[in-house]
CSV table of C-alpha atoms and ligand atoms in Angstrom, one decimal:
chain,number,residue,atom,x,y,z
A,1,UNK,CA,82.4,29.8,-160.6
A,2,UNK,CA,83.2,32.4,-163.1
A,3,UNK,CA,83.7,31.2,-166.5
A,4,UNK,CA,87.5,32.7,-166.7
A,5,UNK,CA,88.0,30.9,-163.5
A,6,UNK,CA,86.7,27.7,-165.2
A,7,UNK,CA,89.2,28.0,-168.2
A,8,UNK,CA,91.7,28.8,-166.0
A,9,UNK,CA,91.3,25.9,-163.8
A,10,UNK,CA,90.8,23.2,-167.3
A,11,UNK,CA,94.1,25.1,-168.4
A,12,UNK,CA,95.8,23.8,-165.2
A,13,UNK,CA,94.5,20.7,-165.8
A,14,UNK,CA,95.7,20.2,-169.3
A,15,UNK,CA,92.2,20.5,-170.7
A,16,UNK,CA,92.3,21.0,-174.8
A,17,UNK,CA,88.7,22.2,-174.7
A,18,UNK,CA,89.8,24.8,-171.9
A,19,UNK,CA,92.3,26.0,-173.8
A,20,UNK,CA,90.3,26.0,-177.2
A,21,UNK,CA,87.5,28.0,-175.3
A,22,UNK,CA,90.2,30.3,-173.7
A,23,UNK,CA,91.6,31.4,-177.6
A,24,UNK,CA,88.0,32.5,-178.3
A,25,UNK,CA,87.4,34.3,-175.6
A,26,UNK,CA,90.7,36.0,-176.3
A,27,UNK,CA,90.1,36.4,-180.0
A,28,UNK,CA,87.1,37.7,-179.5
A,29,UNK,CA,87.8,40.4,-176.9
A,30,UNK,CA,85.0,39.1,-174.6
A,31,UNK,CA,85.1,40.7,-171.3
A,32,UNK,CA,86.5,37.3,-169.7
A,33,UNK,CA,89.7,37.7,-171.6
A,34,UNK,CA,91.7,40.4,-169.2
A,35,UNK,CA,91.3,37.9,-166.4
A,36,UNK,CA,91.9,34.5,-168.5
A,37,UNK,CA,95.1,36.6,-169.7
A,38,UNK,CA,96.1,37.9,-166.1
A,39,UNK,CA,96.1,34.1,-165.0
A,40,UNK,CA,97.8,32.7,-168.3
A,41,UNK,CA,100.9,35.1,-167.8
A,42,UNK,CA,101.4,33.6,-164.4
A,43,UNK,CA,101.0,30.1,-165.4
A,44,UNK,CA,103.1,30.5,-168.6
A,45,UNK,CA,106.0,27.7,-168.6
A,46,UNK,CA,108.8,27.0,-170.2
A,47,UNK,CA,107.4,26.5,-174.0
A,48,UNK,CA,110.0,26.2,-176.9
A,49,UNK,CA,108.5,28.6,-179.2
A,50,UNK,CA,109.5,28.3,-182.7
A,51,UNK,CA,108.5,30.4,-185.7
A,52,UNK,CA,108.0,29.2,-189.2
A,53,UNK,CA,107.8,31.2,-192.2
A,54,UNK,CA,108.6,30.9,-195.8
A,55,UNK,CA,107.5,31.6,-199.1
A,56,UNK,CA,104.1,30.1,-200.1
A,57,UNK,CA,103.7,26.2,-201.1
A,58,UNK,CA,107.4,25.3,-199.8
A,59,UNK,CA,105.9,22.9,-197.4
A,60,UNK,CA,105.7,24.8,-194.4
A,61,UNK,CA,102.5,23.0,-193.4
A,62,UNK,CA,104.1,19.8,-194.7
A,63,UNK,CA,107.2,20.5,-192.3
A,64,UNK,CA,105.1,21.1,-189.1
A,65,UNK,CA,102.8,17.9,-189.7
A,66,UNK,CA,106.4,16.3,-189.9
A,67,UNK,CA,107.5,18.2,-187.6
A,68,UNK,CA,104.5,17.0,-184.4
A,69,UNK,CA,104.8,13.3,-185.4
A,70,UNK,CA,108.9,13.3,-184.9
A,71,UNK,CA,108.0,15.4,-181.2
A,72,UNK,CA,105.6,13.6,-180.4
A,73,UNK,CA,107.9,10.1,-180.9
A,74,UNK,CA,110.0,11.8,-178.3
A,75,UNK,CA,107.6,11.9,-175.8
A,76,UNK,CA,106.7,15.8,-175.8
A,77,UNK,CA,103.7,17.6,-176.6
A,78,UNK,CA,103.4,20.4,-179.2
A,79,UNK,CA,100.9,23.0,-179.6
A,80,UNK,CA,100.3,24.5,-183.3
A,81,UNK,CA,99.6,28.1,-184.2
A,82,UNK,CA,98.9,28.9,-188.3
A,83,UNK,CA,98.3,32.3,-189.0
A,84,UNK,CA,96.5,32.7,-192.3
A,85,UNK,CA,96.3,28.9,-193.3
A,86,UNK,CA,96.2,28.5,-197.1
A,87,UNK,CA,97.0,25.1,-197.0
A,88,UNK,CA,95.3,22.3,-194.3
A,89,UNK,CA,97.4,20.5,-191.6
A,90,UNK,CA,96.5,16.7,-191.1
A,91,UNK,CA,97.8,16.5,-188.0
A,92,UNK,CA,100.6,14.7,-187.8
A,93,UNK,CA,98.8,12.2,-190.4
A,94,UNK,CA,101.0,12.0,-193.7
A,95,UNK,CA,103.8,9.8,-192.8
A,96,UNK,CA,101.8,6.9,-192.4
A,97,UNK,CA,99.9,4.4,-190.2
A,98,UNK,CA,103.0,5.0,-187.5
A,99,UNK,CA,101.9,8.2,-187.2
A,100,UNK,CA,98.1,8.7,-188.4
A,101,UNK,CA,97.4,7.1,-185.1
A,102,UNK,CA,97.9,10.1,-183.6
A,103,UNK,CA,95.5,12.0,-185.1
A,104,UNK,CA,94.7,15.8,-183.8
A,105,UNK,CA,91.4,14.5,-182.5
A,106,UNK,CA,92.6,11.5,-180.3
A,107,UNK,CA,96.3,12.8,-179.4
A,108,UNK,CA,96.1,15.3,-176.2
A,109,UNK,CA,99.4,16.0,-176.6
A,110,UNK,CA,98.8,18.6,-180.2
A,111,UNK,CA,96.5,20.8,-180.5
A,112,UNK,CA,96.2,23.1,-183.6
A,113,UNK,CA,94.6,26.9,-184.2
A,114,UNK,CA,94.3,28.9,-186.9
A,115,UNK,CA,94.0,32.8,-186.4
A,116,UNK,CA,93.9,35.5,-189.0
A,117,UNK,CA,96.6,38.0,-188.9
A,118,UNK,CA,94.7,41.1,-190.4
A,119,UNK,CA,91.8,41.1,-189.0
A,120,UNK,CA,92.4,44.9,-187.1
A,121,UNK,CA,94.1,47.6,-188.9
A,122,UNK,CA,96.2,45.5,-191.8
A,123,UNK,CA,99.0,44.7,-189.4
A,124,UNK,CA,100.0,41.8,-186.8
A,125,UNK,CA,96.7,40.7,-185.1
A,126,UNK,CA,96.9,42.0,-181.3
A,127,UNK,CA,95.9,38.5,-180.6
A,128,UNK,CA,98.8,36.6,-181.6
A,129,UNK,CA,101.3,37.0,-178.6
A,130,UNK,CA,98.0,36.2,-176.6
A,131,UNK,CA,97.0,33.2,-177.8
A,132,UNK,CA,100.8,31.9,-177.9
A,133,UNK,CA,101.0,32.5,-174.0
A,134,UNK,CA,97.7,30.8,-173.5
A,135,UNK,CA,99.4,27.7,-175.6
A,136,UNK,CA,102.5,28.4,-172.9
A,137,UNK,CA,99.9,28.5,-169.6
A,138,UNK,CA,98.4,24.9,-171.2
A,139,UNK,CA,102.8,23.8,-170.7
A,140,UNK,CA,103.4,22.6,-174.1
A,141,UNK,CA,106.8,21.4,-174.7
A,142,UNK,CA,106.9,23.3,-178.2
A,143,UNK,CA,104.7,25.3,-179.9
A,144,UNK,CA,105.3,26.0,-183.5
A,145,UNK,CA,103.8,29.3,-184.8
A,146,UNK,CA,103.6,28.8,-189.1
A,147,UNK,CA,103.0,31.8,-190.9
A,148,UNK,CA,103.5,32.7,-195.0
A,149,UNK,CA,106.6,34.9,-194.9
A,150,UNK,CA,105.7,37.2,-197.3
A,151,UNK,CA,105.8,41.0,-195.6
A,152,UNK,CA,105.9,42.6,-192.3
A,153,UNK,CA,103.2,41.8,-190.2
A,154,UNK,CA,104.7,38.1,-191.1
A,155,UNK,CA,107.8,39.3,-190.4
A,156,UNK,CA,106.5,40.8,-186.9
A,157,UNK,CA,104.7,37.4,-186.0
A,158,UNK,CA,108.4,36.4,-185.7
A,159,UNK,CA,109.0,38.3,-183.1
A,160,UNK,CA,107.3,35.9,-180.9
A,161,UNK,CA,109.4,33.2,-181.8
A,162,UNK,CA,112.3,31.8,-179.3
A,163,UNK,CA,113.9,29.9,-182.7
A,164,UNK,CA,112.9,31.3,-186.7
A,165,UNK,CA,113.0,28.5,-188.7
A,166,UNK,CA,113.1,30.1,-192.3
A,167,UNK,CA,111.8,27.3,-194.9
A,168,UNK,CA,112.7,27.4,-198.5
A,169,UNK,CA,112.4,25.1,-201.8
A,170,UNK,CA,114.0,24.7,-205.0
A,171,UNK,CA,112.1,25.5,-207.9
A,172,UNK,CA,110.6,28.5,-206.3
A,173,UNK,CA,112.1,31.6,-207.9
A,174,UNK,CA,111.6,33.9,-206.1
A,175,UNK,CA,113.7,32.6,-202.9
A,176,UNK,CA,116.5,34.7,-203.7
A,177,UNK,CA,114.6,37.7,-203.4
A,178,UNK,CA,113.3,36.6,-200.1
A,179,UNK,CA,116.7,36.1,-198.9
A,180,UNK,CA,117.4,40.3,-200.2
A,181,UNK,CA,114.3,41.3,-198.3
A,182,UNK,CA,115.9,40.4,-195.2
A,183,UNK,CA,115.0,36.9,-194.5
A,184,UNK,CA,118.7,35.5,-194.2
A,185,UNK,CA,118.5,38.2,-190.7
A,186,UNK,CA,115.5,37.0,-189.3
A,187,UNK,CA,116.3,33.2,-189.7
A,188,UNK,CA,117.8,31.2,-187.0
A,189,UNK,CA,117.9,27.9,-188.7
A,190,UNK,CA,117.3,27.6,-192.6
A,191,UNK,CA,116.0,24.2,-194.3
A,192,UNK,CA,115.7,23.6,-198.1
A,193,UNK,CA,112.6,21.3,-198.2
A,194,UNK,CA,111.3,19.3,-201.6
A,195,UNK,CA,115.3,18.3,-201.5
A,196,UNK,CA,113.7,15.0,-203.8
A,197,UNK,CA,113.8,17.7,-206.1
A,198,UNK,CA,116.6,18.8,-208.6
A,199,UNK,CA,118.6,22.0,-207.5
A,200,UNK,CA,118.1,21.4,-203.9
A,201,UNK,CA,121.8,20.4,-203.1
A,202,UNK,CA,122.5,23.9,-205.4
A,203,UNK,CA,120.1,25.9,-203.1
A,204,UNK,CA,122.2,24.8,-200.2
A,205,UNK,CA,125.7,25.4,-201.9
A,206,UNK,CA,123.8,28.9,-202.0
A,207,UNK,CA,122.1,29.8,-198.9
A,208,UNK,CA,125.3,28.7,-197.2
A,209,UNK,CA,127.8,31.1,-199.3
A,210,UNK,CA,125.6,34.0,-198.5
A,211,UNK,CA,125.8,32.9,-194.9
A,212,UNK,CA,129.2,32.8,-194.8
A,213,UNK,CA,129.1,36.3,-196.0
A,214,UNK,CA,128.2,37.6,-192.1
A,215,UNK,CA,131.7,37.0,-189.9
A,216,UNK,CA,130.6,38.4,-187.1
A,217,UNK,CA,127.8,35.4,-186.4
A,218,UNK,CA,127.5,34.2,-182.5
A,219,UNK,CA,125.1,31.9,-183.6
A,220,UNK,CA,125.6,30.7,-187.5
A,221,UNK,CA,122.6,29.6,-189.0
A,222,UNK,CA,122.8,25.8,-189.7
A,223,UNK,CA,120.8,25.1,-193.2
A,224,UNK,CA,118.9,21.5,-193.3
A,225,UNK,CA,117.9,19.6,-196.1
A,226,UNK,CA,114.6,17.5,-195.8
A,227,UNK,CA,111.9,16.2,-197.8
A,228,UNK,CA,109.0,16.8,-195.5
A,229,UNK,CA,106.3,14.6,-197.3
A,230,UNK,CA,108.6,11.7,-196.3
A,231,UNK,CA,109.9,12.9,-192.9
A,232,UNK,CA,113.4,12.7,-194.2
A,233,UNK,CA,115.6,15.1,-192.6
A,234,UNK,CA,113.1,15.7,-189.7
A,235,UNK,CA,114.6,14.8,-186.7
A,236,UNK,CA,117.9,16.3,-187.9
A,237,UNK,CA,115.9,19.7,-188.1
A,238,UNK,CA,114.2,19.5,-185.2
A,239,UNK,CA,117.9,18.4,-183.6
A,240,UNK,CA,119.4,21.9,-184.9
A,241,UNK,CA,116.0,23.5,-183.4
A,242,UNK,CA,117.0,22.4,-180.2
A,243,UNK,CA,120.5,22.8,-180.6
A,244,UNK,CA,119.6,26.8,-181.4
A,245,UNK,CA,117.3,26.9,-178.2
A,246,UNK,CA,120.2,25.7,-175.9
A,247,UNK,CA,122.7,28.1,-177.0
A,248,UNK,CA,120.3,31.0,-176.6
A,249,UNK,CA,120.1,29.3,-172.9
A,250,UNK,CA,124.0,29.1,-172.8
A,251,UNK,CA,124.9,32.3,-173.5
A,252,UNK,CA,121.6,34.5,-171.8
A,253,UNK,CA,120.0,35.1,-175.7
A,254,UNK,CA,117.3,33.5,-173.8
A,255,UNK,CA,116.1,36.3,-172.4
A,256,UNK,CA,116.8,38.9,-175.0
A,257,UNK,CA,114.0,37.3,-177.4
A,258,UNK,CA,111.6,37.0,-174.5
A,259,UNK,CA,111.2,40.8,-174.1
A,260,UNK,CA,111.7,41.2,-177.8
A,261,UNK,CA,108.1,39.0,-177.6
A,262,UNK,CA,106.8,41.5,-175.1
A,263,UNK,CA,107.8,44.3,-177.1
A,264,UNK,CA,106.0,42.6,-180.0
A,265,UNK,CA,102.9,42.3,-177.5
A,266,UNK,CA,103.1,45.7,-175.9
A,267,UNK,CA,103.2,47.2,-180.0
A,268,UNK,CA,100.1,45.1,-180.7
A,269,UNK,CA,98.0,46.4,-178.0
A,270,UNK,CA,99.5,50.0,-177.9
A,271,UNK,CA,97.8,50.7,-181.3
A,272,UNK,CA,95.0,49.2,-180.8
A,273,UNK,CA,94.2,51.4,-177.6
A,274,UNK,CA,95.6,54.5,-179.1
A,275,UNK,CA,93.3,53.8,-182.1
A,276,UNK,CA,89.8,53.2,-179.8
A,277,UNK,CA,91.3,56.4,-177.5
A,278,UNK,CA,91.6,58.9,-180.5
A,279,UNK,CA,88.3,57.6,-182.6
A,280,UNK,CA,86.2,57.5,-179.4
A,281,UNK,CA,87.1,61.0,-178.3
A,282,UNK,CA,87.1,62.4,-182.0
A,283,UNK,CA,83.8,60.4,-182.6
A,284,UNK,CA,82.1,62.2,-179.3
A,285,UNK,CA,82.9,65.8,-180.0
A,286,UNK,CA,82.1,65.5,-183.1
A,287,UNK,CA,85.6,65.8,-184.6
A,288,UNK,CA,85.5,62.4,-186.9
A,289,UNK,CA,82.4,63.9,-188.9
A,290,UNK,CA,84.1,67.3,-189.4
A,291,UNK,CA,87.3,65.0,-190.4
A,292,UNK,CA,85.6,62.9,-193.1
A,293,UNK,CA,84.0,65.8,-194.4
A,294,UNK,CA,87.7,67.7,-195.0
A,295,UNK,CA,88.8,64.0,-196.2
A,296,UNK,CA,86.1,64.3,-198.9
A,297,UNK,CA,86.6,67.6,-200.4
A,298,UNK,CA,90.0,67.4,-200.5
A,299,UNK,CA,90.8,69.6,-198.2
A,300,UNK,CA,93.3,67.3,-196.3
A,301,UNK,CA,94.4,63.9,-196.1
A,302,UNK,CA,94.9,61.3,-193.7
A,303,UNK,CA,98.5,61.2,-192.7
A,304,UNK,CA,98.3,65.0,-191.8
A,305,UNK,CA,94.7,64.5,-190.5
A,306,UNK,CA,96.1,61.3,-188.0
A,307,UNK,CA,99.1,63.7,-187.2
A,308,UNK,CA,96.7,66.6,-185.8
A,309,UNK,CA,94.2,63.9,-184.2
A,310,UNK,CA,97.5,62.8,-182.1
A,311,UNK,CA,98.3,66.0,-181.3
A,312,UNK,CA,94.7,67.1,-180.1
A,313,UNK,CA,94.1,63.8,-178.0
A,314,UNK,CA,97.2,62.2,-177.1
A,315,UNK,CA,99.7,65.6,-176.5
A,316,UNK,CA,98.9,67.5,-173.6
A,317,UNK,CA,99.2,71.3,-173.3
A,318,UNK,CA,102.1,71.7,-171.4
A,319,UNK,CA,104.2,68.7,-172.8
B,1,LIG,N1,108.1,16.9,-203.7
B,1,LIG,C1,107.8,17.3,-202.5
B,1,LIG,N2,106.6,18.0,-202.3
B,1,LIG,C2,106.4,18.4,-201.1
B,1,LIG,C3,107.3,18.3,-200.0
B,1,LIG,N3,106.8,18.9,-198.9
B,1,LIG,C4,105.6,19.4,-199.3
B,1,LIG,N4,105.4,19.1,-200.5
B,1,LIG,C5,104.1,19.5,-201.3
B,1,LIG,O1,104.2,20.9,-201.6
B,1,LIG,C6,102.8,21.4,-201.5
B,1,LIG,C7,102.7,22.5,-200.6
B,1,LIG,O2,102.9,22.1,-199.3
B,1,LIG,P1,102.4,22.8,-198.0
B,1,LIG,O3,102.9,22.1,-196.8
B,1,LIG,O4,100.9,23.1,-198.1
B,1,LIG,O5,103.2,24.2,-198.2
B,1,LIG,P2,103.0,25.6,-197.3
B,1,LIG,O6,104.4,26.2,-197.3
B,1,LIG,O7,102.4,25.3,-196.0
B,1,LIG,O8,102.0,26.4,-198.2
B,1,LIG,P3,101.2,27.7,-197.8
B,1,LIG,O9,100.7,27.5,-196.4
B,1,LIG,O10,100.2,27.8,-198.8
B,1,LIG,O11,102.2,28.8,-197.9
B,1,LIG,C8,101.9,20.2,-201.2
B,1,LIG,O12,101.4,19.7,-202.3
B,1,LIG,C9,102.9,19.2,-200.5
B,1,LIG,O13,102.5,17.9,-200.6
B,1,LIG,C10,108.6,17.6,-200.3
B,1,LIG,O14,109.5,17.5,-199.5
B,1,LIG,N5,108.8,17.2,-201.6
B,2,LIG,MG1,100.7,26.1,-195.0
């Protein structure tokens, strides 16, 4: 049997070393990947997908741990994507014996991945909207996607997401400025975490008078407080998580962020294949070296140089 047709098959079966195989194949653009990908797009269920981003150290990875051991109490299985880990996941282990039982090793309902966001030209990683639909083909009930939200290809890694869960602390200065950069838009439920601290109860006051700001919302973002290294405030989040996925169902939203994802997928892979086209063909008729040369002597510089290389490969004649 082929070996796409083998992880295919281990998907089916639920199979974590199937699935763990499939993500490097995919990440590694081995020639098995078109196929494995061609299968998983059929397969793909009905996967809550939520998104997680937030400044650095506000517990994020805290959150999700939190996060898979109230899940998993309700009897569903979660699947966890970190792009660009800085901090370790335990697996559901911090809130005790309750939960350390279900460590990621022995529990086959989580399963974690890390993947690197910048690994092809500086931007979202091609890979990302891949991997999350092999996690949907495997049927996971959620799948929580962390990232650090601090620019754009963080911001695009959102796109993927069903729910945006926008994570915050008190203490961190530089939240406000997070919320001017545009992260009150892309959030879909809000949580102040480290609320043991002081100021939390003020960062709430605060994230909901700049909320209230927006009349026009259909959906108005609920913000949470929690402490995530004690679970408090967990299952209330993870109530209002659900409570944003059922209204996107309610009212056909539903559907509006599954194309934005393909969008976000069809972007991803566009450039990439642009990209190879242009730098093969420019590489074989000897256009590149000519180009670098210019480069070199000053003669150009790239943003012209990438607009002529368009226009030589990708416009034809007689457009
Ligand atoms: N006091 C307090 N500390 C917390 C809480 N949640 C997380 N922490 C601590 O905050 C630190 C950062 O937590 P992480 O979960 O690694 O934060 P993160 O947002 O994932 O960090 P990055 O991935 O580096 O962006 C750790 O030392 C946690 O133990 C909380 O509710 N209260
Ligand atoms: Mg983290």
């Amino acid at each position: 049997m082929y070996l796409h047709n083998q992880v295919i098959q281990g998907l089916r079966e639920k199979k974590r070393a199937a699935l763990a195989r499939a993500v490097t194949l995919v990440e590694s653009g081995s020639e098995h990947a078109p196929h494995i990908l061609e299968q998983a797009y059929k397969l793909k269920g009905r996967s809550k997908i939520v998104g997680i981003t937030g400044s650095p150290g506000v517990g994020k990875s805290t959150l999700v741990d939190s996060l898979i051991g109230v899940i998993r109490e309700r009897g569903h299985s979660v699947g966890v994507i970190a792009v660009d880990p800085s901090s370790p996941f335990t697996g559901g282990a911090i809130l005790g014996d309750r939960v350390r039982l279900r460590s990621r090793t022995t529990d086959d309902g989580v399963f974690f991945r890390s993947l690197a966001s910048r690994g092809y030209l500086g931007g979202l990683s091609r890979h990302t909207g891949e991997v999350i639909t092999l996690f949907e083909a495997f049927g996971f009930d959620y799948i929580l996607v962390e990232t650090v939200g601090t620019g754009q290809s963080e911001v695009d890694i959102m796109r993927y997401a069903h729910s945006v869960l926008v994570v915050m602390a008190p203490g961190l200065g530089d939240d406000i400025q997070a919320i001017k950069a545009g992260i009150l838009e892309i959030g879909d439920v809000f949580c102040v975490n480290k609320a043991d601290r002081p100021d939390a109860d003020r960062d709430v006051a605060v994230l909901e008078a700049m909320l209230a700001l927006n009349k026009d919302w259909q959906w108005k973002p609920p913000v949470v407080k929690t402490v995530a290294s004690q679970g408090k405030g967990v299952p209330e989040l993870l109530d209002k998580i659900d409570e944003h996925l059922e209204f996107l169902k309610q009212s056909n939203l539903l559907e509006e962020r599954v194309s934005r994802s393909y969008l976000a997928a069809l972007e991803a892979n566009l450039r990439r294949e642009t990209v190879d086209l242009i730098l093969s063909k420019a590489r074989s008729d000897g256009t590149l070296a000519h180009a670098l040369k210019q480069l070199s002597e000053g003669k150009t510089y790239p943003a012209a140089l990438a607009k002529q290389l368009v226009k030589t490969y990708l416009i034809r004649r007689n457009d």
